[in-house]
Amino acid sequence: MVKNPYQPINAHIVDVIDESSTIKSFVVKPDEPIPFKTGQFVELTLPGEGEAPFTPSSSPNQSDQMEITIMKAGRVTSLLHDCKKGQPVGIRGPYGNGYPVDTFTGKEVYIVGGGVGLAPIRSLLLTLIDRIKDFKRVVCRFGARTPEDFIYKDTLFGQWQKIGGLEIKLTVDKSNGQWDGNVGVVTTILKSDDVDIQNAVAVVCGPPIMMKFASMDLVEKGFKSEDIYLSMEKNMSCGIGKCGHCMLGKYYVCKDGPVFTLNQIKEYPDIWD
Amino acid sequence: METVFLSRLKPLFDVIAGQRELYIPHHEEGHFSFARYNPQLHQEIAFNELRLCQPVKQFLFPLREIAAVFPDPVESPVVKPFAVYGLKDCDLRSIQVLDKVFAEEEFCDPSYLKRREQMLIISSDCYNPAESCFCTMMDGDVFPQQGYDLNISKIKDGYIIQAGSDKGLMLLKENESLFADVPHAAILERDDNRAQARRQSEEILTDYQFDVPVNQIVNNGCESELFDNEAKGCVECQACTRICPTCHCFYLYDEKQDDYYQKMKIWDSCVRLDYATVAGGENPRKLLTNRTLHRLMHKFVFFLDRYGIQMCVGCGRCIDACAGESNIRDVLKKLYDEPKTENNQKLKNGKKSIPTD
Ligand SMILES: Cc1cc2nc3c(=O)[nH]c(=O)nc-3n(C[C@H](O)[C@H](O)[C@H](O)COP(=O)(O)OP(=O)(O)OC[C@H]3O[C@@H](n4cnc5c(N)ncnc54)[C@H](O)[C@@H]3O)c2cc1C
Ligand code: SF4
Ligand code: FES
């Protein structure tokens, strides 16, 4: 029999972690394992209310449960924020292409992120960290509105700072007085970086406006547009290339993406909206 | 494949109606729509010389249906065998389009597949192309080429029935006693009718002769000011996308029932303002101009690019249904006629100037 792609796999929330004033991570345990590739997304259903696409923020190596980091942005995400441990949910997926991690081997991986865009990036980072020696180096440049707005604070300020081959630099739009790092939007910390452009790839994920300016800066730095990977966010419904909602030019973001190279999509007028 | 002659359709249709639900064209207020055939009623079996006003997608991809039930999944309802009569070449090609999306990709749509399997397709020649028709511009013809189980050509004294699939062939074999051999004169008459219909279509399209493929016309014209005017003439009723046999946008929504939940699938339209809006209110196609353009780009450029067949089948239904002043065929012509200047870059930069909200 044909598998019903609209049928969610039953799951429930086993833990809720406060990340910032608007962002929470939910640890979700599905009734059957849902193997995924880093950068792929799932459709999370709150039964009777609706579903929305999210990129798991946990490592793909952990398949019995996954973590989903959610920013309160509208109806379904607000209802999800009210959910407690034990809440039944549904998961469809995984969908989309994910990051082509294997092609990053031997290269410098230059990651720019902001806001809840760190969700897919955390999953990617956990994947890279598992085999950190495979890459020349991994550089992270993350931004948040204020120091409190950074998510994954524990690992970001703790464990990740100590990993050899991983270089993290953070910036905030506005300091809270105790911040001794950089102040300014994330693009302000890109300029001074030395990157071996011929042997590097860039990964960008964050609010559209940040992705736009970061991409422009990366191009200016000398990155080829085919080496800049963007996670695109479009309105989605089916997640499987049928309903039409996510179309970006000829692409279905849900199926051909959500990860695109800048080169693939730069000709289209509406990519940042 | 096998071709037979029949003087009246009723005996054949009674057999078919004994095996499955049969829908036939019903003439009402100047156009044809589908009606259930009932052998007891002595209904007239009309020969629709033109496509019906309804699209065939309603049989395969209904306006609203249950997509999934949870937490305990249930088998989707059994689909009984059914037959649809009166489909034209444009309708058959519209089924091919839906097949590409719902039946041939990595993820298949189970209820679409079920309906598709249970459907017997009885097409017929088109003898009277409408003023809005342009199938021959879109790889189509006035009589069915493929994709039917049986095709029916009307001639003066009866009907020529041609099998187009094993299913159709079997039906003819099983009911051999109903049929006669096709007289040679009948074939000549059918070919005459077809030639006459083609001439009529050519006449309708006299002003629409292009020496550039339609996808190129639209692609080259995608920055044209013309889409501003299109937007001005559009009242956003979405009739074009609902009546279109190939439009297949939908969205999923969740419902709570007494002791279970269900995911519903319902038609949507890319003309709708919030179709592409994301959280925070960003909308890549806030302007009606951009939505009008997207509809045409999908129809004429993106789909062909992806699936290798035309998405618009040139049935002209959207032209007849438009409550505003939009005419997809005229848009093609105007784009074709536009002087090929170094066009303005406004659309590219997303700066079209018709606010709609
Ligand atoms: C591939 C992908 C991965 C994503 N990953 C994450 C993530 O890891 N964490 C996170 O917090 N957010 C993520 N988002 C964004 C998240 O899906 C939206 O914030 C969410 O859909 C908003 O739903 P809502 O009902 O709360 O908002 P509302 O504005 O109330 O939603 C209304 C409608 O718009 C649709 N919609 C609204 N915003 C979006 C959007 N941004 N993208 C797609 N559809 C939208 C919804 O499906 C719904 O139908 C992702 C989006 C995509 C496309
Ligand atoms: S776009 Fe118009 S002419 Fe083309 S298939 Fe749809 S309804 Fe028919
Ligand atoms: S979300 Fe339905 S086609 Fe992409």
XYZ file of C-alpha atoms and ligand atoms in Angstrom:
695
model
C 0.000 0.000 0.000
C 1.127 3.560 -0.663
C 2.343 5.341 2.445
C 0.197 8.325 3.341
C 2.535 11.344 3.348
C -0.022 13.433 5.256
C -0.114 10.988 8.194
C 1.837 12.305 11.182
C 3.850 9.906 13.313
C 2.569 10.116 16.877
C 4.985 11.669 19.319
C 5.020 13.498 22.604
C 6.962 16.258 24.226
C 9.347 14.913 26.863
C 11.033 18.144 27.863
C 10.708 21.890 27.380
C 13.768 24.143 27.652
C 13.517 27.925 27.898
C 16.124 29.402 25.567
C 15.179 33.105 25.573
C 12.105 35.244 26.111
C 10.654 34.203 22.753
C 12.339 30.886 22.047
C 11.918 27.434 23.596
C 13.357 24.050 22.694
C 11.111 21.024 22.807
C 12.493 17.539 23.148
C 10.130 15.349 21.192
C 9.991 11.564 21.309
C 8.290 9.922 18.351
C 6.684 6.463 18.632
C 9.041 5.271 15.913
C 12.510 6.650 15.101
C 12.619 9.442 12.520
C 16.092 9.415 10.972
C 16.961 12.725 9.343
C 19.885 14.488 7.710
C 21.086 17.715 9.257
C 19.290 20.660 7.631
C 16.193 18.667 6.713
C 12.940 19.779 8.330
C 9.820 18.209 9.802
C 6.177 19.296 9.995
C 5.189 19.399 13.657
C 1.455 19.018 14.322
C -0.251 20.269 17.433
C -3.326 18.022 17.241
C -6.485 19.878 16.345
C -4.652 23.181 15.971
C -2.312 23.021 13.004
C 1.196 22.251 11.901
C 4.315 24.211 11.049
C 7.719 23.410 9.569
C 10.778 23.300 11.826
C 14.342 22.128 11.391
C 15.399 19.778 14.194
C 18.185 21.391 16.189
C 19.561 18.124 17.563
C 22.175 15.833 16.089
C 20.942 13.421 13.414
C 22.901 10.715 15.230
C 20.264 10.694 17.914
C 17.220 9.183 16.271
C 15.014 8.061 19.165
C 14.196 11.651 20.046
C 14.759 15.025 18.474
C 14.974 18.556 19.699
C 12.998 21.302 17.981
C 13.706 24.932 18.793
C 10.751 27.195 18.246
C 10.369 30.937 18.194
C 6.967 32.317 19.100
C 5.965 33.876 15.811
C 2.243 33.387 15.288
C -0.729 31.186 16.053
C 0.649 27.650 16.103
C 4.026 28.599 17.553
C 2.304 30.488 20.391
C 0.139 27.482 21.174
C 3.243 25.286 21.113
C 4.920 27.595 23.603
C 2.062 26.873 26.018
C 2.679 23.115 25.770
C 4.043 21.144 28.683
C 5.863 17.830 29.087
C 3.675 14.936 28.022
C 1.787 16.876 25.331
C 1.002 14.596 22.362
C 2.133 15.965 19.004
C 2.574 14.602 15.496
C 5.567 14.663 13.180
C 5.683 14.337 9.397
C 8.981 14.107 7.601
C 11.853 14.502 7.380
C 11.576 16.595 4.252
C 13.921 18.518 2.009
C 17.568 18.145 1.130
C 19.642 19.146 4.166
C 23.247 20.349 4.171
C 25.696 18.523 1.869
C 28.090 17.931 4.764
C 30.243 15.416 2.911
C 31.201 17.997 0.303
C 32.542 20.209 3.120
C 35.331 17.712 3.882
C 38.791 19.296 3.941
C 37.382 22.800 3.751
C 36.905 25.778 5.989
C 33.268 25.908 7.014
C 32.240 29.491 7.665
C 28.896 29.689 9.464
C 26.907 32.877 9.938
C 23.764 32.774 12.033
C 21.324 34.817 13.994
C 18.191 34.479 16.111
C 16.323 31.214 15.792
C 18.461 30.540 12.707
C 20.838 28.901 15.162
C 18.428 25.922 15.323
C 19.455 24.269 12.062
C 22.991 25.496 12.661
C 23.190 23.686 15.989
C 22.235 20.440 14.292
C 24.863 21.105 11.638
C 27.490 22.018 14.231
C 26.844 18.864 16.233
C 27.358 16.908 13.017
C 30.577 18.763 12.206
C 31.906 18.490 15.756
C 31.540 14.691 15.607
C 34.173 14.663 12.864
C 35.839 18.015 13.388
C 39.183 16.724 12.095
C 37.643 16.241 8.660
C 37.439 19.994 8.193
C 40.217 22.528 7.891
C 38.442 24.617 10.500
C 34.907 25.552 11.463
C 34.243 29.242 12.009
C 31.028 30.494 13.626
C 29.863 34.081 13.577
C 26.626 34.441 15.496
C 24.532 37.445 16.360
C 21.643 38.153 18.734
C 19.692 41.236 19.688
C 20.976 41.244 23.259
C 23.157 38.784 25.225
C 19.976 37.303 26.758
C 18.661 36.545 23.296
C 21.348 33.994 22.472
C 19.941 30.485 22.509
C 21.842 27.357 23.567
C 23.723 29.604 26.023
C 25.229 26.692 27.991
C 27.041 25.123 25.081
C 27.602 28.356 23.226
C 29.458 30.008 26.104
C 30.774 26.745 27.558
C 31.670 23.505 25.850
C 31.809 24.784 22.270
C 34.348 27.451 23.186
C 36.841 24.723 24.084
C 36.671 22.538 21.001
C 39.855 22.584 18.916
C 39.195 23.521 15.295
C 35.996 25.363 16.193
C 36.233 29.158 16.374
C 33.205 31.000 17.668
C 32.756 34.754 17.733
C 29.561 36.370 18.996
C 28.062 39.804 18.643
C 24.965 41.563 19.967
C 22.986 44.449 18.530
C 22.704 45.965 21.974
C 24.864 45.306 25.030
C 23.437 44.861 28.520
C 26.376 46.440 30.248
C 28.071 43.163 31.153
C 28.809 42.121 27.587
C 32.501 42.324 26.756
C 32.169 41.034 23.207
C 31.459 42.851 20.004
C 28.457 45.151 19.660
C 26.907 45.490 16.214
C 24.979 43.363 13.751
C 26.596 40.099 12.711
C 27.905 41.464 9.436
C 30.196 43.807 11.381
C 32.328 40.852 12.514
C 32.706 39.240 9.113
C 34.919 41.827 7.461
C 38.089 41.283 9.506
C 38.100 37.492 9.096
C 40.786 35.865 7.011
C 39.288 33.021 5.038
C 40.969 30.736 2.534
C 38.246 31.574 0.023
C 39.314 29.012 -2.574
C 38.869 26.267 -0.043
C 35.866 27.403 1.975
C 32.105 27.136 2.071
C 29.713 29.437 3.888
C 26.466 28.535 5.614
C 23.978 31.253 6.486
C 20.784 30.935 8.501
C 18.792 33.612 10.253
C 16.201 36.306 9.699
C 15.801 37.204 6.002
C 17.318 40.657 6.398
C 20.413 39.178 8.024
C 20.722 36.500 5.344
C 20.500 39.166 2.677
C 23.267 41.371 4.062
C 25.449 38.468 5.150
C 25.246 36.991 1.642
C 26.234 40.308 0.135
C 29.212 40.580 2.469
C 30.290 37.013 1.787
C 30.215 37.658 -1.946
C 32.277 40.762 -1.330
C 34.742 38.701 0.701
C 35.237 36.601 -2.392
C 32.995 33.604 -1.732
C 31.626 32.159 -4.960
C 27.830 32.166 -4.948
C 27.842 28.381 -5.417
C 29.747 28.052 -2.131
C 27.222 29.991 -0.060
C 24.488 27.797 1.439
C 21.271 29.451 2.566
C 18.346 27.944 4.485
C 15.289 29.471 2.911
C 12.084 30.048 4.779
C 8.862 30.193 2.778
C 5.244 29.577 3.631
C 4.722 25.827 3.601
C 1.877 23.412 3.891
C 2.416 19.942 2.453
C 6.215 19.757 2.726
C 6.353 17.337 -0.200
C 6.304 19.446 -3.362
C 2.618 19.358 -4.160
C 0.604 22.146 -2.551
C 2.537 24.965 -4.250
C 2.876 27.264 -1.254
C 6.634 27.310 -0.935
C 7.484 28.014 -4.566
C 10.541 30.168 -5.106
C 10.810 30.581 -8.847
C 10.828 27.096 -10.285
C 11.889 25.509 -7.011
C 9.775 23.949 -4.318
C 11.638 25.052 -1.212
C 10.240 22.066 0.689
C 11.624 19.551 -1.776
C 14.509 21.156 -3.655
C 15.558 23.011 -0.491
C 15.307 24.288 2.138
C 19.068 24.572 1.616
C 20.026 26.370 -1.594
C 23.231 27.859 -2.830
C 23.028 31.567 -3.476
C 23.878 30.722 -7.059
C 20.697 28.671 -7.501
C 18.312 31.386 -6.448
C 19.994 34.767 -6.858
C 18.102 35.545 -10.091
C 14.690 35.505 -8.413
C 13.205 38.780 -7.253
C 11.524 37.674 -4.040
C 14.061 35.518 -2.251
C 14.445 37.649 0.864
C 10.767 38.438 1.475
C -6.264 -0.480 -30.946
C -9.695 -1.865 -31.583
C -12.319 0.388 -33.155
C -16.026 -0.474 -33.324
C -19.303 1.066 -34.458
C -22.420 1.621 -32.383
C -25.651 3.298 -33.476
C -26.933 4.222 -29.989
C -24.863 4.802 -26.848
C -27.501 3.634 -24.396
C -26.855 -0.124 -24.534
C -23.143 0.400 -23.883
C -23.733 2.984 -21.184
C -26.265 0.734 -19.460
C -23.599 -1.953 -19.254
C -21.046 0.495 -17.880
C -23.550 1.950 -15.418
C -24.217 -1.587 -14.202
C -20.553 -1.896 -13.272
C -19.733 1.544 -11.928
C -21.057 5.046 -11.307
C -21.218 6.815 -14.638
C -21.159 10.581 -15.098
C -22.319 12.098 -18.367
C -22.619 15.651 -19.710
C -25.874 17.337 -18.902
C -26.964 20.367 -20.880
C -28.240 23.238 -18.836
C -28.451 26.983 -19.426
C -26.144 26.959 -22.392
C -23.382 24.784 -21.024
C -22.607 21.236 -20.029
C -21.954 19.988 -16.546
C -21.653 16.475 -15.099
C -24.705 14.463 -14.061
C -24.965 10.904 -12.753
C -26.322 8.536 -15.400
C -29.239 6.378 -14.364
C -30.273 3.637 -16.847
C -33.854 3.645 -15.548
C -34.452 7.301 -16.232
C -34.173 7.166 -20.027
C -31.932 10.193 -19.834
C -30.836 11.633 -23.092
C -27.139 10.904 -23.575
C -25.974 14.216 -24.931
C -22.882 14.509 -27.070
C -21.079 17.586 -25.802
C -19.441 19.111 -28.825
C -17.252 21.174 -26.510
C -15.540 20.532 -23.142
C -17.787 20.708 -20.106
C -17.630 23.844 -18.006
C -16.472 21.858 -14.959
C -12.897 20.635 -14.750
C -12.316 16.895 -14.446
C -10.074 17.439 -11.395
C -13.152 17.373 -9.147
C -13.295 13.582 -9.611
C -9.674 13.034 -8.643
C -8.804 15.912 -6.345
C -11.997 16.990 -4.595
C -12.450 20.460 -3.137
C -12.066 19.136 0.395
C -11.150 15.749 1.783
C -9.694 14.060 4.820
C -5.953 13.652 4.326
C -5.177 11.807 7.562
C -6.780 10.722 10.817
C -4.768 10.436 14.023
C -3.585 9.415 16.582
C -5.035 6.128 15.293
C -4.721 6.078 11.496
C -7.674 4.722 9.530
C -7.777 3.330 6.017
C -8.995 6.032 3.668
C -12.533 5.328 2.424
C -12.972 2.801 -0.362
C -13.388 4.440 -3.759
C -15.960 2.697 -5.913
C -15.268 2.259 -9.612
C -16.615 5.151 -11.656
C -16.637 6.367 -15.242
C -16.676 9.857 -16.703
C -17.883 10.500 -20.226
C -17.473 13.584 -22.381
C -13.852 14.488 -21.663
C -11.914 16.199 -24.442
C -8.233 16.150 -25.284
C -7.660 19.159 -23.001
C -9.236 17.260 -20.101
C -7.094 14.192 -20.701
C -3.990 16.329 -20.728
C -5.101 17.977 -17.504
C -5.185 14.509 -15.910
C -1.620 13.972 -17.104
C -0.634 17.172 -15.316
C -2.260 16.050 -12.064
C -0.654 12.615 -12.460
C 2.783 14.234 -12.576
C 2.146 15.991 -9.277
C 0.122 13.468 -7.315
C 0.983 10.076 -8.779
C 4.511 10.060 -10.126
C 6.688 11.788 -7.628
C 8.630 10.486 -4.652
C 5.572 11.058 -2.447
C 2.301 9.854 -3.961
C -1.085 11.032 -2.815
C -2.953 7.886 -1.749
C -6.512 9.123 -2.320
C -5.599 10.531 -5.715
C -4.064 7.193 -6.683
C -7.143 5.312 -5.529
C -9.522 7.495 -7.504
C -7.285 7.395 -10.519
C -7.196 3.597 -10.464
C -10.965 3.365 -10.198
C -11.666 5.841 -12.980
C -12.756 4.785 -16.451
C -12.115 7.593 -18.878
C -14.495 7.930 -21.814
C -13.432 10.832 -23.967
C -14.915 12.247 -27.143
C -13.934 14.365 -30.118
C -14.357 18.118 -29.856
C -16.406 19.379 -32.808
C -17.090 22.900 -31.729
C -14.094 24.678 -30.176
C -15.200 27.745 -28.204
C -14.124 31.325 -28.785
C -11.897 31.028 -25.699
C -10.179 27.777 -26.710
C -6.498 27.568 -27.542
C -5.583 23.923 -27.020
C -3.702 23.713 -30.306
C -1.336 26.403 -29.021
C -0.613 24.242 -25.973
C 0.354 20.902 -27.566
C -3.276 19.771 -27.698
C -5.699 18.829 -30.438
C -9.436 18.764 -31.151
C -9.587 15.010 -30.613
C -7.972 12.880 -27.923
C -4.459 11.655 -28.554
C -3.875 9.458 -25.520
C -4.916 8.954 -21.947
C -8.423 7.543 -22.537
C -9.903 4.110 -22.013
C -12.549 4.641 -24.680
C -12.936 7.501 -27.133
C -16.189 8.270 -28.850
C -16.505 10.074 -32.201
C -20.014 11.036 -33.231
C -21.028 10.704 -36.835
C -24.418 11.132 -38.484
C -25.700 7.607 -37.994
C -23.982 6.622 -34.797
C -20.687 6.521 -32.961
C -17.211 5.229 -33.559
C -15.723 3.833 -30.377
C -12.022 3.397 -30.023
C -10.220 1.632 -27.208
C -7.152 3.432 -25.864
C -6.132 1.119 -23.039
C -6.365 -2.499 -21.960
C -9.250 -1.555 -19.704
C -11.126 -0.085 -22.678
C -10.235 -2.966 -24.935
C -11.559 -5.469 -22.430
C -14.832 -3.595 -22.201
C -15.241 -3.763 -25.975
C -14.328 -7.463 -26.043
C -16.763 -8.322 -23.267
C -19.614 -6.623 -25.072
C -18.798 -7.613 -28.610
C -22.443 -8.354 -29.394
C -23.343 -4.664 -29.050
C -21.008 -3.514 -31.779
C -20.697 -3.644 -35.533
C -17.664 -3.222 -37.744
C -16.842 0.350 -38.631
C -17.846 1.153 -42.214
C -15.038 2.808 -44.132
C -17.322 5.746 -44.874
C -17.736 6.306 -41.148
C -13.999 6.715 -40.690
C -13.917 9.220 -43.520
C -16.798 11.116 -41.940
C -15.029 11.186 -38.566
C -11.834 12.464 -40.153
C -13.838 15.143 -41.944
C -15.412 16.222 -38.675
C -12.011 16.398 -37.049
C -10.571 18.414 -39.900
C -13.526 20.769 -39.750
C -13.035 21.252 -35.980
C -9.372 21.958 -36.546
C -10.216 24.586 -39.136
C -12.606 26.187 -36.669
C -9.893 26.235 -34.020
C -7.416 27.723 -36.481
C -9.912 30.423 -37.355
C -10.418 31.284 -33.700
C -6.655 31.535 -33.321
C -5.941 33.550 -36.474
C -4.652 36.457 -34.386
C -2.610 34.222 -32.125
C 0.073 32.886 -34.408
C 3.415 32.869 -32.595
C 6.751 31.774 -33.940
C 8.236 31.537 -30.434
C 7.319 28.846 -27.880
C 4.789 30.073 -25.338
C 7.089 29.431 -22.354
C 9.675 31.734 -23.906
C 7.105 34.434 -24.544
C 6.133 34.438 -20.884
C 9.674 34.098 -19.576
C 10.908 36.951 -21.747
C 7.950 39.078 -20.752
C 8.172 38.492 -17.019
C 9.238 42.067 -16.364
C 6.571 43.620 -18.522
C 4.403 46.507 -17.379
C 1.557 44.449 -18.739
C 1.218 42.634 -15.435
C 0.323 45.936 -13.790
C -2.627 46.197 -16.123
C -3.517 42.571 -15.563
C -3.623 43.272 -11.841
C -5.850 46.301 -12.400
C -8.361 44.135 -14.240
C -8.332 41.360 -11.613
C -10.928 41.334 -8.847
C -9.169 38.491 -6.961
C -12.188 36.183 -7.068
C -9.876 33.178 -7.675
C -12.338 31.744 -10.192
C -9.513 31.168 -12.688
C -7.649 28.830 -10.369
C -10.744 26.975 -9.164
C -12.126 26.298 -12.637
C -8.707 25.473 -14.055
C -8.369 21.722 -14.594
C -4.645 21.810 -13.817
C -4.422 24.192 -10.836
C -3.740 21.992 -7.844
C -2.727 24.238 -4.948
C -4.077 23.146 -1.601
C -3.421 23.543 2.065
C -3.713 21.295 5.056
C -5.557 22.245 8.207
C -6.264 20.385 11.420
C -9.616 19.648 13.019
C -10.631 18.127 16.301
C -13.394 15.546 16.215
C -15.016 13.945 19.264
C -12.203 11.594 20.139
C -9.725 11.941 17.329
C -8.081 14.512 15.083
C -8.006 14.875 11.358
C -5.900 16.675 8.825
C -7.980 18.133 6.020
C -6.818 18.989 2.538
C -8.603 21.835 0.782
C -8.113 23.693 -2.516
C -6.180 26.919 -2.314
C -5.284 29.595 -4.830
C -2.012 31.412 -5.479
C -4.073 34.504 -6.295
C -5.077 34.789 -2.633
C -3.268 37.618 -0.847
C -1.918 35.610 2.097
C -1.071 32.520 0.115
C 2.672 32.991 0.612
C 2.696 35.080 3.801
C 5.035 33.862 6.522
C 5.122 34.532 10.262
C 5.800 38.165 10.966
C 3.727 39.153 7.950
C 6.412 39.066 5.257
C 4.878 38.224 1.895
C 6.971 37.770 -1.234
C 3.909 38.357 -3.408
C 2.114 41.086 -1.546
C 1.337 42.840 -4.803
C -1.372 41.465 -7.021
C 0.935 42.125 -9.961
C 3.371 39.587 -8.589
C 0.645 37.050 -7.924
C -0.700 37.397 -11.455
C 2.805 36.957 -12.752
C 3.451 33.940 -10.542
C 0.329 32.203 -11.818
C 1.490 32.630 -15.398
C 5.098 31.713 -14.709
C 3.999 28.529 -12.957
C 1.556 27.660 -15.739
C 3.793 28.359 -18.686
C 7.393 28.207 -17.497
C 8.087 26.485 -14.163
C 5.904 23.413 -14.645
C 7.204 22.699 -18.128
C 10.713 23.121 -16.835
C 10.190 20.625 -14.063
C 7.907 18.019 -15.566
C 8.449 18.358 -19.304
C 4.806 18.901 -20.241
C 2.678 22.013 -20.581
C 0.644 22.788 -17.500
C -1.885 25.018 -19.248
C -3.880 22.839 -21.615
C -5.513 25.764 -23.399
C -9.082 24.888 -22.426
C -10.030 28.548 -22.012
C -12.139 27.935 -18.921
C -10.404 30.692 -16.956
C -11.210 33.133 -19.749
C -14.907 32.259 -19.590
C -14.949 32.293 -15.787
C -13.113 35.566 -15.198
C -15.213 38.082 -13.294
C -12.716 40.821 -14.085
C -11.030 41.568 -17.366
C -8.318 38.987 -17.515
C -7.727 36.809 -20.547
C -4.772 34.475 -20.388
C -4.640 34.033 -24.156
C -4.601 37.771 -24.748
C -1.810 38.151 -22.220
C 0.261 35.753 -24.292
C -0.496 37.738 -27.407
C 0.269 41.079 -25.822
C 3.541 39.784 -24.430
C 4.401 38.399 -27.831
C 3.576 41.707 -29.520
C 5.445 43.841 -27.003
C 8.415 45.594 -28.512
C 11.461 43.829 -27.164
C 12.964 46.783 -25.368
C 15.480 46.751 -22.566
C 12.581 46.337 -20.207
C 12.327 48.058 -16.888
C 13.710 46.183 -13.912
C 10.863 47.005 -11.579
C 9.470 43.516 -11.140
C 12.914 42.060 -10.695
C 13.425 44.395 -7.787
C 10.001 43.657 -6.404
C 8.921 47.252 -6.794
C 5.674 46.944 -8.706
C 3.351 49.686 -7.781
C -0.169 48.362 -7.406
C -0.889 48.117 -3.719
C -3.751 45.744 -3.084
C -4.086 45.749 0.636
C 12.018 24.822 6.298
C 11.648 25.669 7.480
C 12.257 25.460 8.691
C 11.922 26.228 9.796
N 12.541 25.976 10.963
C 12.207 26.684 12.068
C 12.825 26.413 13.333
O 13.662 25.524 13.462
N 12.439 27.152 14.398
C 11.483 28.145 14.282
O 11.160 28.771 15.288
N 10.904 28.421 13.101
C 11.219 27.710 11.989
N 10.588 27.987 10.801
C 9.552 29.022 10.758
C 8.245 28.472 11.311
O 7.807 27.432 10.484
C 7.192 29.563 11.383
O 7.549 30.477 12.349
C 5.820 28.980 11.669
O 5.314 28.325 10.538
C 4.848 30.054 12.078
O 3.614 29.450 12.291
P 2.498 30.175 13.164
O 1.241 29.434 13.009
O 2.976 30.369 14.550
O 2.434 31.585 12.485
P 1.240 32.266 11.729
O 1.771 33.533 11.195
O 0.072 32.355 12.634
O 0.999 31.210 10.563
C 0.010 31.300 9.624
C 0.288 30.442 8.433
O 1.453 30.806 7.767
C 2.333 29.743 7.672
N 3.627 30.290 8.017
C 3.800 31.380 8.758
N 5.091 31.657 8.856
C 5.760 30.761 8.190
C 7.132 30.573 7.959
N 8.043 31.383 8.443
N 7.489 29.537 7.211
C 6.557 28.723 6.714
N 5.241 28.861 6.890
C 4.835 29.878 7.638
C 1.885 28.699 8.615
O 2.095 27.425 8.074
C 0.444 28.987 8.713
O -0.247 28.318 7.687
C 10.932 27.232 9.687
C 10.316 27.451 8.462
C 10.652 26.692 7.362
C 9.981 26.933 6.066
S -4.916 28.285 -17.275
Fe -6.957 28.647 -18.187
S -6.771 27.867 -20.269
Fe -5.004 27.038 -19.161
S -5.706 25.020 -18.425
Fe -6.168 26.482 -16.780
S -8.304 27.149 -17.167
Fe -7.562 26.130 -19.064
S 5.158 23.065 1.059
Fe 3.726 22.225 -0.365
S 4.850 22.368 -2.205
Fe 6.315 22.943 -0.721
